[in-house]
XYZ file of C-alpha atoms in Angstrom:
362
model
C 163.822 16.756 153.288
C 162.670 15.254 150.217
C 165.102 14.073 147.483
C 163.782 14.997 143.581
C 164.093 11.711 141.417
C 164.312 11.388 138.133
C 161.461 9.061 135.823
C 164.101 6.397 136.052
C 164.540 6.853 139.785
C 161.154 6.506 140.383
C 160.486 3.418 138.374
C 163.523 2.021 140.199
C 161.731 3.768 143.763
C 158.084 1.506 142.911
C 160.069 -1.717 142.076
C 159.960 -2.652 145.480
C 156.423 -1.166 146.820
C 153.488 -3.101 146.867
C 150.673 -0.424 146.704
C 146.871 -0.612 147.738
C 144.490 1.588 146.372
C 141.407 1.597 148.521
C 138.528 2.428 146.223
C 141.003 2.346 143.545
C 138.036 1.081 140.643
C 137.072 4.716 139.925
C 138.359 7.672 137.704
C 141.203 8.435 139.715
C 142.301 5.074 140.713
C 142.300 3.276 137.855
C 144.309 5.593 135.964
C 146.709 5.901 139.046
C 146.760 1.926 139.229
C 148.015 2.022 135.256
C 150.377 4.314 135.884
C 151.622 2.460 139.048
C 151.962 -0.647 136.929
C 153.759 0.805 134.941
C 156.051 1.900 136.429
C 157.167 -1.299 138.083
C 154.868 -1.606 141.245
C 152.595 -4.126 142.418
C 149.386 -3.010 142.357
C 146.053 -4.189 144.342
C 142.565 -2.717 143.586
C 139.699 -2.855 147.022
C 136.279 -1.817 145.923
C 132.995 -2.879 146.224
C 132.416 -1.386 142.852
C 128.786 0.528 143.699
C 129.908 3.950 143.755
C 130.288 5.731 139.798
C 130.632 1.954 139.006
C 129.306 -1.087 137.672
C 126.224 -1.553 140.193
C 125.822 2.213 140.445
C 125.517 2.405 135.881
C 123.067 -0.904 136.204
C 120.431 0.038 138.754
C 120.167 4.080 138.249
C 117.155 4.682 136.820
C 117.763 8.236 135.977
C 120.865 7.212 133.308
C 118.965 6.832 129.814
C 119.888 3.633 127.957
C 122.191 5.520 125.486
C 124.258 6.668 128.417
C 124.073 3.767 130.349
C 126.049 2.085 127.278
C 128.577 4.518 126.895
C 129.118 4.585 130.863
C 129.140 0.670 130.395
C 131.905 1.063 127.087
C 134.269 3.311 129.866
C 134.006 0.485 132.678
C 134.818 -1.849 130.480
C 138.003 -0.460 128.857
C 138.935 0.683 132.696
C 138.280 -3.356 133.556
C 140.142 -4.587 130.828
C 143.280 -2.428 130.954
C 143.604 -3.405 134.229
C 143.783 -6.709 133.412
C 146.186 -6.718 130.964
C 148.440 -4.700 132.664
C 148.292 -7.260 135.945
C 146.316 -4.882 138.430
C 144.932 -7.048 141.145
C 141.327 -6.518 142.042
C 139.530 -7.534 145.753
C 135.793 -6.824 145.520
C 135.401 -6.233 149.215
C 133.763 -3.144 151.050
C 136.270 -1.195 152.555
C 133.413 0.593 155.321
C 134.017 -3.463 157.288
C 137.216 -3.123 158.764
C 137.100 -7.398 158.360
C 136.244 -7.227 154.285
C 139.538 -4.433 154.366
C 142.020 -6.600 156.420
C 141.325 -9.887 154.816
C 142.315 -8.224 151.072
C 145.264 -5.960 152.199
C 146.286 -9.069 154.742
C 147.170 -11.180 151.450
C 148.944 -8.492 149.344
C 150.603 -6.849 152.505
C 150.708 -3.283 151.264
C 153.664 -1.179 151.384
C 151.612 1.922 150.591
C 148.034 2.571 151.202
C 146.013 4.851 148.592
C 142.996 6.204 150.014
C 140.273 7.252 147.024
C 137.553 5.684 148.593
C 134.765 8.892 148.392
C 131.502 10.346 147.000
C 133.001 12.339 143.323
C 130.133 14.698 143.351
C 129.306 17.445 146.303
C 125.923 17.339 145.358
C 125.179 14.167 145.305
C 127.226 14.494 148.830
C 124.621 16.701 150.211
C 121.926 14.338 149.045
C 123.278 11.378 150.965
C 125.546 12.642 153.889
C 125.359 8.972 155.957
C 126.788 7.690 152.836
C 129.450 10.040 152.265
C 130.491 10.272 155.879
C 131.101 6.204 155.609
C 132.446 6.101 151.899
C 134.908 8.962 152.972
C 135.768 8.237 156.886
C 134.658 4.976 158.031
C 136.587 3.815 155.323
C 139.356 5.778 156.090
C 139.520 5.117 159.792
C 140.034 1.493 158.724
C 142.599 1.920 156.357
C 144.343 4.253 159.462
C 143.785 1.214 162.099
C 145.270 -1.028 159.482
C 148.710 0.455 159.393
C 148.620 0.544 163.572
C 148.204 -3.593 162.929
C 150.884 -3.685 161.037
C 153.344 -0.516 161.384
C 156.594 -2.388 160.108
C 155.013 -3.044 156.228
C 153.206 0.041 155.450
C 155.696 2.892 155.248
C 152.948 5.451 153.838
C 149.771 6.513 153.252
C 148.743 9.024 150.555
C 145.282 10.461 150.838
C 143.127 12.249 148.280
C 141.590 15.112 149.742
C 140.278 17.859 146.842
C 140.704 21.621 146.586
C 136.877 22.190 147.580
C 138.989 22.282 151.279
C 139.523 25.933 150.726
C 136.107 26.684 150.570
C 135.559 30.302 148.613
C 138.939 31.714 147.289
C 140.174 35.315 148.836
C 142.419 35.451 146.680
C 143.278 34.689 143.135
C 145.561 31.782 143.477
C 146.022 29.721 146.821
C 149.146 27.936 148.187
C 149.075 25.267 151.042
C 150.001 27.691 153.606
C 145.967 29.488 153.312
C 143.930 27.648 156.239
C 141.079 25.814 154.949
C 137.794 26.795 155.421
C 135.507 24.041 153.858
C 131.363 23.950 153.940
C 129.347 21.468 152.414
C 129.343 17.654 153.406
C 131.522 16.516 150.429
C 134.697 19.552 151.541
C 134.031 19.388 155.589
C 134.475 14.988 155.510
C 138.117 15.387 153.095
C 138.669 18.338 155.367
C 138.234 15.609 158.464
C 140.100 12.813 156.294
C 143.065 15.367 156.239
C 142.780 15.954 159.902
C 142.644 12.331 161.046
C 145.601 11.605 158.351
C 147.568 14.445 160.326
C 146.907 13.205 163.891
C 147.593 9.920 162.852
C 151.168 10.911 161.613
C 151.325 13.417 164.447
C 150.418 10.625 167.093
C 151.794 7.346 165.778
C 154.685 8.393 163.829
C 152.908 7.364 160.128
C 154.245 8.888 156.954
C 151.598 10.803 154.965
C 150.918 12.493 152.421
C 147.638 14.932 151.371
C 146.909 15.440 147.891
C 144.502 18.243 147.030
C 143.205 18.099 143.402
C 140.859 20.224 141.131
C 138.801 19.926 138.456
C 139.892 16.554 136.986
C 138.914 15.755 133.309
C 139.876 12.312 130.862
C 139.174 9.511 129.576
C 136.936 7.062 131.407
C 135.052 9.714 133.945
C 131.832 8.667 134.583
C 131.390 11.161 137.236
C 129.442 14.216 135.022
C 131.896 16.614 136.072
C 131.330 20.082 134.071
C 133.938 19.037 131.382
C 132.012 15.900 130.126
C 128.525 17.626 131.339
C 129.494 20.154 128.627
C 130.721 17.652 125.944
C 127.678 15.593 126.402
C 125.102 18.065 126.239
C 126.874 18.747 123.147
C 127.013 15.454 121.906
C 122.921 15.401 122.961
C 121.878 18.961 121.062
C 121.129 20.388 124.507
C 122.834 23.733 125.504
C 125.899 24.080 127.470
C 124.659 26.381 130.728
C 127.356 29.194 131.487
C 125.967 29.937 135.492
C 126.963 33.777 135.202
C 127.868 34.427 131.785
C 130.881 31.350 132.627
C 132.736 33.949 134.371
C 133.446 31.268 137.288
C 136.962 30.134 136.817
C 138.545 26.615 137.903
C 142.209 24.870 137.854
C 141.149 22.346 135.526
C 143.253 19.562 135.396
C 143.908 16.711 132.980
C 144.230 12.796 134.516
C 147.652 12.183 133.386
C 149.009 15.362 135.215
C 147.179 14.299 138.823
C 148.521 10.750 138.351
C 151.916 11.768 137.869
C 152.000 14.136 140.985
C 150.379 11.015 143.082
C 153.036 8.818 141.813
C 155.842 11.396 142.525
C 154.458 11.531 146.402
C 154.356 7.810 146.823
C 158.086 7.450 145.470
C 159.609 10.092 146.681
C 161.328 9.487 149.563
C 160.363 11.707 152.729
C 162.209 12.055 155.947
C 161.417 9.678 158.533
C 157.530 10.425 160.049
C 156.669 13.511 157.662
C 153.491 14.556 156.633
C 153.265 16.917 153.555
C 150.048 18.157 151.777
C 150.334 19.040 148.131
C 148.213 21.112 145.278
C 148.355 18.850 142.405
C 146.349 20.594 139.647
C 147.605 22.220 136.421
C 148.425 25.756 138.291
C 146.398 28.054 135.952
C 142.416 28.651 136.508
C 140.566 29.243 133.751
C 136.777 30.375 132.860
C 134.018 27.987 132.422
C 133.264 30.112 129.329
C 137.046 28.814 127.957
C 135.835 25.614 128.788
C 133.070 25.745 126.867
C 134.612 27.582 123.610
C 136.651 24.428 123.016
C 133.644 22.122 123.850
C 132.056 24.398 120.728
C 135.247 24.050 118.458
C 135.312 20.333 118.545
C 131.038 20.008 118.210
C 130.244 23.389 116.219
C 126.447 22.616 117.019
C 127.005 23.183 120.663
C 124.830 26.073 122.233
C 125.637 27.961 124.938
C 123.285 29.193 127.097
C 123.908 32.093 130.304
C 122.174 31.258 133.329
C 122.051 33.067 136.768
C 124.774 32.062 138.978
C 124.452 29.381 141.558
C 125.552 31.300 144.646
C 125.955 27.742 147.173
C 129.029 27.139 144.819
C 132.269 28.471 146.235
C 134.423 31.060 144.429
C 137.613 28.850 142.796
C 140.850 30.190 141.501
C 144.292 28.758 140.860
C 146.016 26.462 143.205
C 149.848 26.916 143.896
C 152.044 24.026 142.735
C 155.098 25.628 143.816
C 155.436 23.298 147.129
C 154.709 19.778 144.600
C 157.436 21.462 142.139
C 160.004 22.212 144.834
C 159.516 19.114 146.645
C 158.728 16.248 144.083
C 160.105 17.655 141.046
C 156.032 17.971 139.567
C 155.441 20.280 136.414
C 152.338 19.757 134.683
C 152.247 19.417 131.570
C 148.569 19.598 129.907
C 146.763 22.606 129.575
C 143.583 23.001 128.523
C 143.662 23.554 124.838
C 145.570 20.137 124.177
C 144.334 18.645 127.191
C 140.774 19.316 127.138
C 140.425 19.498 123.289
C 142.528 15.630 123.080
C 139.209 14.514 125.785
C 136.629 15.738 123.867
C 137.770 14.451 120.663
C 138.135 10.900 122.113
C 134.584 11.294 123.578
C 132.994 11.963 120.398
C 135.021 8.981 119.095
C 133.039 7.001 121.297
C 129.979 8.326 121.529
C 129.729 7.395 117.505
C 130.734 3.876 118.580
C 128.064 3.861 120.773
C 125.984 5.165 118.146
C 126.664 2.768 115.388
C 126.320 -0.246 117.905
C 122.915 1.415 119.345
C 121.841 2.620 115.880
C 120.753 5.997 118.108
C 121.475 9.496 116.669
C 121.027 11.777 119.725
C 122.797 14.150 117.900
């Protein structure tokens, strides 16, 4: 059994930890690193800065100059905030065991969070080999590292995805629902879960698996629907509502997800335990509701209905009861406040880049 900690107790528990974030320079990782430092943990990010980061932003020819500058602004903010918080960054490729071991050996982490992944199921389908490398080869190396230092690393947290559930058969799913993933992205996430659990069963590695859903928040450049909608509104492009926007997602503000991950790192678990947690807001909302918030912030936004994409899974609400009972997790940001806050922040950032470049795309 675990012990649910108060915020003060979480800070006390983390103050003695050294947490390595593999693939940690991305959207989730940098926000998690900042919160871990705020809680007193030592933090090391291991990242090659290629996936949804500096090199990709510069080299991707499909990104127009304005959005490239906007993304660069977000990335610069990430690294400035990490620098000011005292987060260590090791430029290393976790697909190489030698690179990973050299980076981690200097830091000697007590806990490792595996975040390396392609953030888009669409991109994963286009580049299945790259998806395998980022999500599975890097995980294999992390797990092998724990075997080299079993008396130092006392927990691995694996960032999975709600896509492992496949089509929701009911309006709400919990962690007891049997996953039925399809597609490269979801299946590699589920393979990762199986690998992590196998190391728990075979070697007694203490593990926690986190399944987030439909993330949004500041400094994201992954073009999730939450970002695509506000960007399209600002560029005068329509917000495309597949099937009229009746599809539902359990939209989750990054602040809530980070709180849940931090708790999964800090809360004391039974030795050699394995836990899986849905960390989401815990209430699905329609795509149309998301679009209406954008239109409220950007009144000129145009909503356009298009045919439903049959490839996309049918989604819904993820129950967070286990995370509440075991971790003391309670989401605090409903769509009306969290997404509106994000949209208003995005408009401000957009206008700053417009002023800098002398460009008006609205």
